[in-house]
One Martini backbone bead per residue (centre of mass of N, CA, C, O) as a GRO file, in nm:
protein
  389
    1MET     BB    1   0.617  -2.728  -0.242
    2THR     BB    2   0.994  -2.720  -0.209
    3SER     BB    3   1.282  -2.870  -0.076
    4ALA     BB    4   1.557  -2.764   0.095
    5PRO     BB    5   1.891  -2.786   0.178
    6CYS     BB    6   1.944  -2.660   0.524
    7PRO     BB    7   2.162  -2.509   0.829
    8TRP     BB    8   1.927  -2.437   0.966
    9ARG     BB    9   1.665  -2.368   1.224
   10LEU     BB   10   1.303  -2.378   1.351
   11THR     BB   11   1.108  -2.184   1.530
   12VAL     BB   12   0.807  -2.163   1.734
   13LEU     BB   13   0.632  -1.892   1.901
   14ASN     BB   14   0.425  -1.841   2.175
   15SER     BB   15   0.585  -1.522   2.270
   16LEU     BB   16   0.710  -1.233   2.322
   17SER     BB   17   0.917  -1.353   2.572
   18GLU     BB   18   1.084  -1.528   2.428
   19ALA     BB   19   1.151  -1.360   2.127
   20LEU     BB   20   1.325  -1.102   2.345
   21PRO     BB   21   1.657  -1.183   2.227
   22TYR     BB   22   1.585  -1.230   1.892
   23TRP     BB   23   1.495  -0.913   1.919
   24GLN     BB   24   1.819  -0.813   2.022
   25HIS     BB   25   2.038  -0.913   1.819
   26LEU     BB   26   1.904  -0.729   1.590
   27ARG     BB   27   1.864  -0.490   1.599
   28THR     BB   28   2.202  -0.455   1.535
   29ALA     BB   29   2.212  -0.748   1.316
   30GLY     BB   30   2.020  -0.578   1.074
   31CYS     BB   31   1.694  -0.593   0.981
   32ARG     BB   32   1.396  -0.327   0.961
   33ASN     BB   33   1.122  -0.159   1.160
   34PRO     BB   34   0.863  -0.049   1.350
   35TYR     BB   35   0.629  -0.255   1.268
   36GLN     BB   36   0.850  -0.491   1.398
   37SER     BB   37   0.881  -0.467   1.669
   38SER     BB   38   0.876  -0.555   1.990
   39GLU     BB   39   0.759  -0.294   2.105
   40TRP     BB   40   0.479  -0.247   1.915
   41LEU     BB   41   0.401  -0.610   1.921
   42SER     BB   42   0.344  -0.590   2.177
   43SER     BB   43   0.108  -0.389   2.219
   44TRP     BB   44  -0.034  -0.474   1.975
   45PHE     BB   45  -0.094  -0.776   2.188
   46GLU     BB   46  -0.211  -0.605   2.449
   47THR     BB   47  -0.441  -0.508   2.289
   48ILE     BB   48  -0.569  -0.547   2.043
   49GLY     BB   49  -0.529  -0.868   1.998
   50LYS     BB   50  -0.659  -0.985   2.291
   51GLU     BB   51  -0.940  -0.856   2.134
   52ARG     BB   52  -0.881  -1.038   1.853
   53LYS     BB   53  -0.803  -1.284   1.912
   54ILE     BB   54  -0.528  -1.376   1.897
   55GLU     BB   55  -0.209  -1.526   1.798
   56VAL     BB   56   0.135  -1.629   1.849
   57ALA     BB   57   0.367  -1.683   1.568
   58ILE     BB   58   0.747  -1.672   1.652
   59ALA     BB   59   0.985  -1.692   1.392
   60VAL     BB   60   1.286  -1.881   1.445
   61VAL     BB   61   1.579  -1.851   1.288
   62GLN     BB   62   1.855  -2.027   1.225
   63ILE     BB   63   2.271  -2.072   1.247
   64GLU     BB   64   2.443  -2.183   1.499
   65GLU     BB   65   2.207  -2.041   1.716
   66LYS     BB   66   2.222  -1.727   1.539
   67PRO     BB   67   1.981  -1.550   1.439
   68VAL     BB   68   1.839  -1.476   1.103
   69ALA     BB   69   1.502  -1.477   1.183
   70ILE     BB   70   1.266  -1.287   1.180
   71LEU     BB   71   0.911  -1.397   1.186
   72PRO     BB   72   0.641  -1.251   1.242
   73PHE     BB   73   0.376  -1.391   1.354
   74ALA     BB   74  -0.043  -1.486   1.300
   75LEU     BB   75  -0.343  -1.646   1.428
   76GLU     BB   76  -0.622  -1.695   1.259
   77ARG     BB   77  -0.948  -1.712   1.354
   78GLY     BB   78  -1.227  -1.824   1.128
   79GLY     BB   79  -1.443  -2.039   1.066
   80LEU     BB   80  -1.228  -2.275   0.866
   81ALA     BB   81  -0.995  -2.133   0.935
   82SER     BB   82  -0.715  -2.084   0.915
   83THR     BB   83  -0.451  -1.784   0.992
   84LEU     BB   84  -0.134  -1.620   0.814
   85THR     BB   85  -0.013  -1.296   0.983
   86PHE     BB   86   0.073  -1.098   1.044
   87LEU     BB   87   0.151  -0.893   1.288
   88GLY     BB   88  -0.054  -0.603   1.299
   89HIS     BB   89  -0.163  -0.524   1.025
   90GLN     BB   90  -0.333  -0.390   1.039
   91ASN     BB   91  -0.108  -0.094   1.258
   92GLY     BB   92   0.020  -0.101   0.956
   93ASN     BB   93   0.268  -0.018   0.691
   94GLN     BB   94   0.479  -0.277   0.709
   95ASN     BB   95   0.655  -0.561   0.571
   96THR     BB   96   0.930  -0.811   0.648
   97GLY     BB   97   1.071  -0.855   0.877
   98LEU     BB   98   1.385  -0.960   1.091
   99TRP     BB   99   1.705  -0.957   1.013
  100ASP     BB  100   2.042  -1.086   0.855
  101LEU     BB  101   2.218  -0.892   0.650
  102SER     BB  102   2.330  -1.142   0.491
  103PHE     BB  103   2.092  -1.333   0.482
  104TYR     BB  104   1.894  -1.180   0.301
  105GLY     BB  105   2.082  -1.153   0.080
  106GLU     BB  106   2.095  -1.431  -0.005
  107VAL     BB  107   1.813  -1.597   0.035
  108THR     BB  108   1.632  -1.748  -0.156
  109LYS     BB  109   1.329  -1.902  -0.239
  110THR     BB  110   1.352  -2.187  -0.074
  111GLN     BB  111   1.389  -2.126   0.143
  112ILE     BB  112   1.102  -1.966   0.231
  113GLU     BB  113   0.892  -2.226   0.139
  114ASP     BB  114   1.026  -2.412   0.352
  115ILE     BB  115   0.989  -2.184   0.591
  116LEU     BB  116   0.664  -2.192   0.572
  117ARG     BB  117   0.637  -2.402   0.547
  118ASN     BB  118   0.687  -2.547   0.878
  119VAL     BB  119   0.509  -2.318   0.960
  120GLN     BB  120   0.254  -2.445   0.927
  121LYS     BB  121   0.302  -2.729   1.032
  122GLN     BB  122   0.315  -2.595   1.335
  123THR     BB  123   0.054  -2.500   1.352
  124GLY     BB  124  -0.182  -2.576   1.142
  125ALA     BB  125  -0.292  -2.382   0.890
  126ASP     BB  126  -0.449  -2.290   0.560
  127VAL     BB  127  -0.349  -1.975   0.537
  128PHE     BB  128  -0.155  -1.731   0.391
  129SER     BB  129  -0.154  -1.380   0.493
  130LEU     BB  130   0.085  -1.152   0.333
  131SER     BB  131   0.028  -0.810   0.399
  132ASN     BB  132   0.311  -0.509   0.228
  133ILE     BB  133   0.544  -0.605   0.091
  134PRO     BB  134   0.789  -0.488  -0.029
  135GLU     BB  135   0.980  -0.542  -0.373
  136HIS     BB  136   1.181  -0.396  -0.214
  137TRP     BB  137   1.461  -0.435   0.045
  138HIS     BB  138   1.814  -0.383   0.104
  139GLY     BB  139   1.921  -0.424  -0.190
  140ARG     BB  140   1.662  -0.668  -0.292
  141PRO     BB  141   1.436  -0.851  -0.342
  142HIS     BB  142   1.299  -0.933  -0.120
  143PRO     BB  143   1.170  -1.306  -0.017
  144PHE     BB  144   0.867  -1.341  -0.015
  145LEU     BB  145   0.860  -1.278  -0.399
  146SER     BB  146   0.659  -1.421  -0.655
  147ALA     BB  147   0.476  -1.549  -0.888
  148ALA     BB  148   0.181  -1.469  -0.631
  149ALA     BB  149   0.185  -1.215  -0.620
  150THR     BB  150   0.025  -0.880  -0.538
  151GLN     BB  151  -0.141  -0.606  -0.541
  152SER     BB  152  -0.162  -0.386  -0.330
  153PRO     BB  153  -0.367  -0.124  -0.315
  154SER     BB  154  -0.132   0.073  -0.131
  155PRO     BB  155   0.147   0.273  -0.076
  156ILE     BB  156   0.429   0.391  -0.036
  157PHE     BB  157   0.608   0.665   0.092
  158VAL     BB  158   0.958   0.759  -0.038
  159GLN     BB  159   1.268   0.980   0.055
  160ASP     BB  160   1.540   1.037  -0.040
  161LEU     BB  161   1.716   1.303   0.153
  162PRO     BB  162   1.920   1.582   0.147
  163GLU     BB  163   2.115   1.771   0.336
  164THR     BB  164   1.897   1.990   0.248
  165PHE     BB  165   1.591   2.188   0.270
  166ASP     BB  166   1.630   2.430   0.016
  167THR     BB  167   1.623   2.193  -0.194
  168PHE     BB  168   1.390   2.000  -0.155
  169PHE     BB  169   1.175   2.252  -0.145
  170ARG     BB  170   1.257   2.281  -0.517
  171GLU     BB  171   1.213   2.036  -0.620
  172THR     BB  172   0.922   1.926  -0.449
  173HIS     BB  173   0.834   2.302  -0.511
  174SER     BB  174   0.752   2.570  -0.601
  175LYS     BB  175   0.762   2.872  -0.609
  176SER     BB  176   0.425   2.961  -0.521
  177SER     BB  177   0.365   2.671  -0.324
  178ARG     BB  178   0.635   2.820  -0.106
  179LYS     BB  179   0.491   3.076  -0.059
  180ASN     BB  180   0.234   2.985   0.050
  181LEU     BB  181   0.309   2.860   0.281
  182LEU     BB  182   0.480   3.096   0.433
  183ARG     BB  183   0.260   3.244   0.443
  184LYS     BB  184   0.063   3.026   0.659
  185GLN     BB  185   0.375   3.039   0.857
  186ARG     BB  186   0.311   3.338   0.912
  187HIS     BB  187   0.056   3.342   1.033
  188LEU     BB  188   0.054   3.125   1.223
  189GLN     BB  189   0.279   3.302   1.432
  190ALA     BB  190   0.074   3.570   1.417
  191THR     BB  191  -0.059   3.426   1.705
  192GLY     BB  192   0.090   3.328   1.931
  193ASP     BB  193   0.270   3.063   2.051
  194TYR     BB  194   0.454   2.943   1.882
  195ARG     BB  195   0.530   2.596   1.820
  196VAL     BB  196   0.735   2.358   1.724
  197GLY     BB  197   0.751   1.963   1.803
  198LYS     BB  198   0.877   1.726   2.072
  199ALA     BB  199   0.785   1.670   2.295
  200VAL     BB  200   0.901   1.537   2.625
  201GLU     BB  201   0.721   1.545   2.853
  202PRO     BB  202   0.470   1.360   2.973
  203ASP     BB  203   0.243   1.607   2.985
  204GLU     BB  204   0.314   1.729   2.678
  205ILE     BB  205   0.221   1.420   2.546
  206ASN     BB  206  -0.050   1.423   2.656
  207ARG     BB  207  -0.191   1.678   2.521
  208ALA     BB  208  -0.099   1.589   2.232
  209PHE     BB  209  -0.260   1.286   2.262
  210ARG     BB  210  -0.518   1.433   2.324
  211ALA     BB  211  -0.584   1.615   2.008
  212PHE     BB  212  -0.545   1.379   1.824
  213LEU     BB  213  -0.794   1.233   1.982
  214ASP     BB  214  -0.994   1.460   1.890
  215GLN     BB  215  -0.946   1.496   1.575
  216ARG     BB  216  -0.998   1.321   1.534
  217GLU     BB  217  -1.286   1.232   1.544
  218LYS     BB  218  -1.401   1.494   1.426
  219ARG     BB  219  -1.309   1.399   1.145
  220ALA     BB  220  -1.509   1.166   1.185
  221GLY     BB  221  -1.763   1.328   1.197
  222GLU     BB  222  -1.755   1.515   0.952
  223ALA     BB  223  -1.628   1.315   0.693
  224GLY     BB  224  -1.670   1.017   0.773
  225ILE     BB  225  -1.323   0.916   0.840
  226PRO     BB  226  -1.217   0.614   0.963
  227ASN     BB  227  -1.129   0.544   1.292
  228ALA     BB  228  -0.877   0.396   1.504
  229PHE     BB  229  -0.904   0.515   1.735
  230SER     BB  230  -1.131   0.522   1.924
  231ASN     BB  231  -1.079   0.275   2.041
  232PRO     BB  232  -0.925   0.281   2.311
  233VAL     BB  233  -0.754   0.006   2.299
  234ALA     BB  234  -0.611   0.172   2.089
  235GLN     BB  235  -0.537   0.428   2.245
  236ASP     BB  236  -0.312   0.222   2.399
  237PHE     BB  237  -0.164   0.147   2.273
  238LEU     BB  238  -0.009   0.447   2.194
  239ALA     BB  239   0.074   0.486   2.485
  240GLN     BB  240   0.270   0.309   2.530
  241LEU     BB  241   0.449   0.413   2.273
  242LEU     BB  242   0.474   0.645   2.423
  243GLY     BB  243   0.492   0.666   2.744
  244LEU     BB  244   0.203   0.670   2.939
  245LYS     BB  245   0.191   0.350   2.932
  246PRO     BB  246   0.264   0.015   3.030
  247PHE     BB  247   0.330  -0.263   3.041
  248ALA     BB  248   0.262  -0.589   3.156
  249SER     BB  249   0.544  -0.550   3.330
  250GLY     BB  250   0.545  -0.234   3.394
  251GLU     BB  251   0.667  -0.111   3.155
  252ALA     BB  252   0.752   0.235   3.046
  253THR     BB  253   0.848   0.375   2.743
  254LYS     BB  254   0.960   0.502   2.462
  255SER     BB  255   0.899   0.461   2.055
  256MET     BB  256   0.814   0.733   2.027
  257ASP     BB  257   0.658   1.039   1.819
  258ILE     BB  258   0.536   1.374   1.895
  259TRP     BB  259   0.389   1.598   1.740
  260PHE     BB  260   0.352   1.941   1.708
  261LEU     BB  261   0.126   2.314   1.690
  262GLU     BB  262   0.131   2.592   1.789
  263THR     BB  263  -0.118   2.810   1.799
  264GLY     BB  264  -0.273   3.021   2.059
  265GLY     BB  265  -0.282   2.845   2.284
  266ALA     BB  266  -0.308   2.579   2.062
  267ILE     BB  267  -0.351   2.276   1.936
  268ARG     BB  268  -0.373   2.157   1.583
  269ALA     BB  269  -0.099   1.960   1.496
  270THR     BB  270  -0.013   1.569   1.467
  271TYR     BB  271   0.252   1.291   1.468
  272LEU     BB  272   0.367   1.078   1.413
  273CYS     BB  273   0.659   0.865   1.467
  274VAL     BB  274   0.950   0.744   1.392
  275GLU     BB  275   1.307   0.674   1.475
  276GLN     BB  276   1.529   0.483   1.318
  277ASP     BB  277   1.792   0.438   1.221
  278SER     BB  278   1.772   0.584   0.845
  279THR     BB  279   1.496   0.655   0.981
  280LEU     BB  280   1.185   0.849   0.892
  281TYR     BB  281   0.798   0.748   0.966
  282ALA     BB  282   0.485   0.844   0.988
  283TYR     BB  283   0.203   0.741   1.086
  284SER     BB  284   0.010   0.962   1.194
  285ASN     BB  285  -0.243   1.210   1.190
  286SER     BB  286  -0.356   1.593   1.247
  287VAL     BB  287  -0.620   1.818   1.279
  288ALA     BB  288  -0.796   2.081   1.293
  289HIS     BB  289  -1.129   2.219   1.305
  290ASP     BB  290  -1.075   2.564   1.244
  291ASP     BB  291  -0.917   2.918   1.284
  292MET     BB  292  -0.677   2.762   1.148
  293LEU     BB  293  -0.698   2.627   0.844
  294PRO     BB  294  -0.693   2.814   0.734
  295ASN     BB  295  -0.320   2.722   0.686
  296SER     BB  296  -0.209   2.443   0.744
  297PRO     BB  297  -0.089   2.326   0.961
  298GLY     BB  298   0.034   2.068   0.886
  299LEU     BB  299   0.182   2.093   0.647
  300VAL     BB  300   0.362   2.272   0.835
  301LEU     BB  301   0.450   2.067   0.992
  302ILE     BB  302   0.603   1.856   0.790
  303LYS     BB  303   0.796   2.044   0.699
  304GLU     BB  304   0.868   2.127   1.010
  305ILE     BB  305   0.993   1.802   1.004
  306ILE     BB  306   1.206   1.772   0.761
  307GLU     BB  307   1.370   2.004   0.827
  308TYR     BB  308   1.470   1.781   1.092
  309ALA     BB  309   1.562   1.547   0.870
  310CYS     BB  310   1.781   1.690   0.715
  311GLY     BB  311   1.956   1.812   0.966
  312SER     BB  312   2.001   1.493   1.092
  313PRO     BB  313   2.252   1.277   1.047
  314GLN     BB  314   2.072   0.999   1.120
  315ILE     BB  315   1.843   1.132   0.854
  316GLU     BB  316   1.754   1.023   0.556
  317VAL     BB  317   1.491   0.858   0.469
  318LEU     BB  318   1.112   0.902   0.421
  319ASP     BB  319   0.834   0.775   0.567
  320LEU     BB  320   0.500   0.839   0.465
  321GLY     BB  321   0.342   0.619   0.427
  322LEU     BB  322   0.046   0.536   0.360
  323GLY     BB  323  -0.187   0.671   0.142
  324GLU     BB  324  -0.271   0.894  -0.018
  325GLU     BB  325  -0.171   1.252  -0.024
  326ARG     BB  326  -0.114   1.578  -0.136
  327TYR     BB  327   0.165   1.535   0.092
  328LYS     BB  328   0.292   1.324  -0.041
  329THR     BB  329   0.332   1.328  -0.336
  330ALA     BB  330   0.518   1.611  -0.305
  331TRP     BB  331   0.779   1.453  -0.089
  332THR     BB  332   0.711   1.131  -0.188
  333LYS     BB  333   0.754   0.867  -0.349
  334ALA     BB  334   0.608   0.515  -0.517
  335VAL     BB  335   0.575   0.253  -0.316
  336PRO     BB  336   0.545  -0.010  -0.365
  337LEU     BB  337   0.305  -0.305  -0.298
  338LYS     BB  338   0.295  -0.713  -0.228
  339ASP     BB  339   0.113  -0.972  -0.186
  340LEU     BB  340   0.097  -1.334  -0.029
  341ALA     BB  341  -0.125  -1.647  -0.069
  342LEU     BB  342  -0.029  -1.960   0.076
  343ALA     BB  343  -0.210  -2.246   0.032
  344PHE     BB  344  -0.311  -2.555   0.182
  345THR     BB  345  -0.568  -2.682   0.148
  346TRP     BB  346  -0.956  -2.630   0.149
  347LYS     BB  347  -0.981  -2.420   0.285
  348GLY     BB  348  -0.696  -2.260   0.215
  349ILE     BB  349  -0.832  -2.160  -0.091
  350LEU     BB  350  -1.135  -2.036  -0.013
  351ARG     BB  351  -1.011  -1.850   0.201
  352GLN     BB  352  -0.839  -1.712  -0.085
  353LYS     BB  353  -1.129  -1.669  -0.298
  354GLN     BB  354  -1.246  -1.470  -0.064
  355ASN     BB  355  -0.976  -1.249  -0.055
  356ALA     BB  356  -0.944  -1.213  -0.359
  357LEU     BB  357  -1.215  -1.013  -0.405
  358ARG     BB  358  -1.216  -0.881  -0.135
  359LEU     BB  359  -0.998  -0.719  -0.315
  360ARG     BB  360  -1.104  -0.619  -0.570
  361ILE     BB  361  -1.310  -0.427  -0.454
  362LYS     BB  362  -1.138  -0.251  -0.308
  363THR     BB  363  -0.972  -0.146  -0.574
  364GLY     BB  364  -1.160  -0.057  -0.774
  365ILE     BB  365  -1.318   0.151  -0.584
  366ARG     BB  366  -1.026   0.284  -0.536
  367ASN     BB  367  -0.998   0.341  -0.885
  368SER     BB  368  -1.283   0.500  -0.904
  369ASP     BB  369  -1.353   0.719  -0.977
  370ALA     BB  370  -1.665   0.760  -0.965
  371LEU     BB  371  -1.688   0.589  -0.632
  372TRP     BB  372  -1.463   0.692  -0.413
  373PRO     BB  373  -1.620   0.953  -0.421
  374LEU     BB  374  -1.911   0.843  -0.300
  375VAL     BB  375  -1.846   0.719  -0.118
  376ARG     BB  376  -1.705   1.016   0.006
  377ARG     BB  377  -2.008   1.131   0.035
  378LEU     BB  378  -2.170   0.929   0.229
  379ARG     BB  379  -1.983   0.940   0.483
  380LYS     BB  380  -2.057   1.219   0.510
  381LEU     BB  381  -2.376   1.199   0.486
  382LYS     BB  382  -2.356   0.966   0.786
  383ALA     BB  383  -2.253   1.218   0.933
  384GLY     BB  384  -2.389   1.453   0.918
  385LEU     BB  385  -2.673   1.261   1.069
  386GLY     BB  386  -2.510   1.177   1.340
  387ASN     BB  387  -2.483   1.467   1.444
  388ARG     BB  388  -2.776   1.552   1.436
  389GLY     BB  389  -2.841   1.285   1.619
   0.00000   0.00000   0.00000
């Protein structure tokens, strides 16, 4: 890497609370995403992060005492090497950093290299391993991405929204698929007590959250699909974001919504969502595998959420997050993400090679028409054997 004179000053903080004033400044003056907000990362670190023994390394870039970038990193120690990653990357959908809009538009790759080198010097890390960075973000190629960046295993699914839902529905779905989805919605409505919306009151939020956890767990047991929220610590992470549990400071703050579809006296589908700036981020969902499943309550719920988003003057973009699913490709387009690995020591070079091999194997299996269906069948078989046991 090369260094170039630059008027900025870099500080690496080892506490989220120390970085909070800088976050507050860029909340209104910059470009950001919810997966690297102070609320999201505080909740993650207090629960999952501490269980994983993660160390915080928040890089704050300032020009004339004004924060122009917050790069929320974590120091992960394991084996021979210490690795700098994005804080909370295990449970987020994309990683961007938080930026002053003007600085983000002007910062050069040379300056970014110098910033990363300074972060490495202050932390003593052996390697950077930065994942799920959007190729283009806020009108430019993301400045973290160099020729060394590689394709991430999965894209995110994003779409600009038109002013009217009916137009969007017609543009994205054929006449037969529209009729089929509306027919399923009518069947759900006919069961009685049909409701779709955001949970508002604490009791309602808690009820929808319990349904989310139960539905995810049953789905994992039946299909062998890993459940990222089976661990009580991961459940506490979501509960804090939903305002159901207080942070370490003692304050309970709601920064995420839970949508639900209820009919026949039971919640049949849920979706965790965050509205930030002009984007609705749909994070994670669940569907009840019961007698209403043939009527696709999950598909009806996302249709209703999108209809709400189209009608909201504050929402211009829909982001359905990571992972290719049929309903995502119906409504949105794939947006590629990239990963960046930068080794600084021989230990880092070894770790980088190990990670690259693991990623190639994982990507190869995921993209294989023969191997990926086999993995899914084996998971389902394993789940079936576990249920009988």
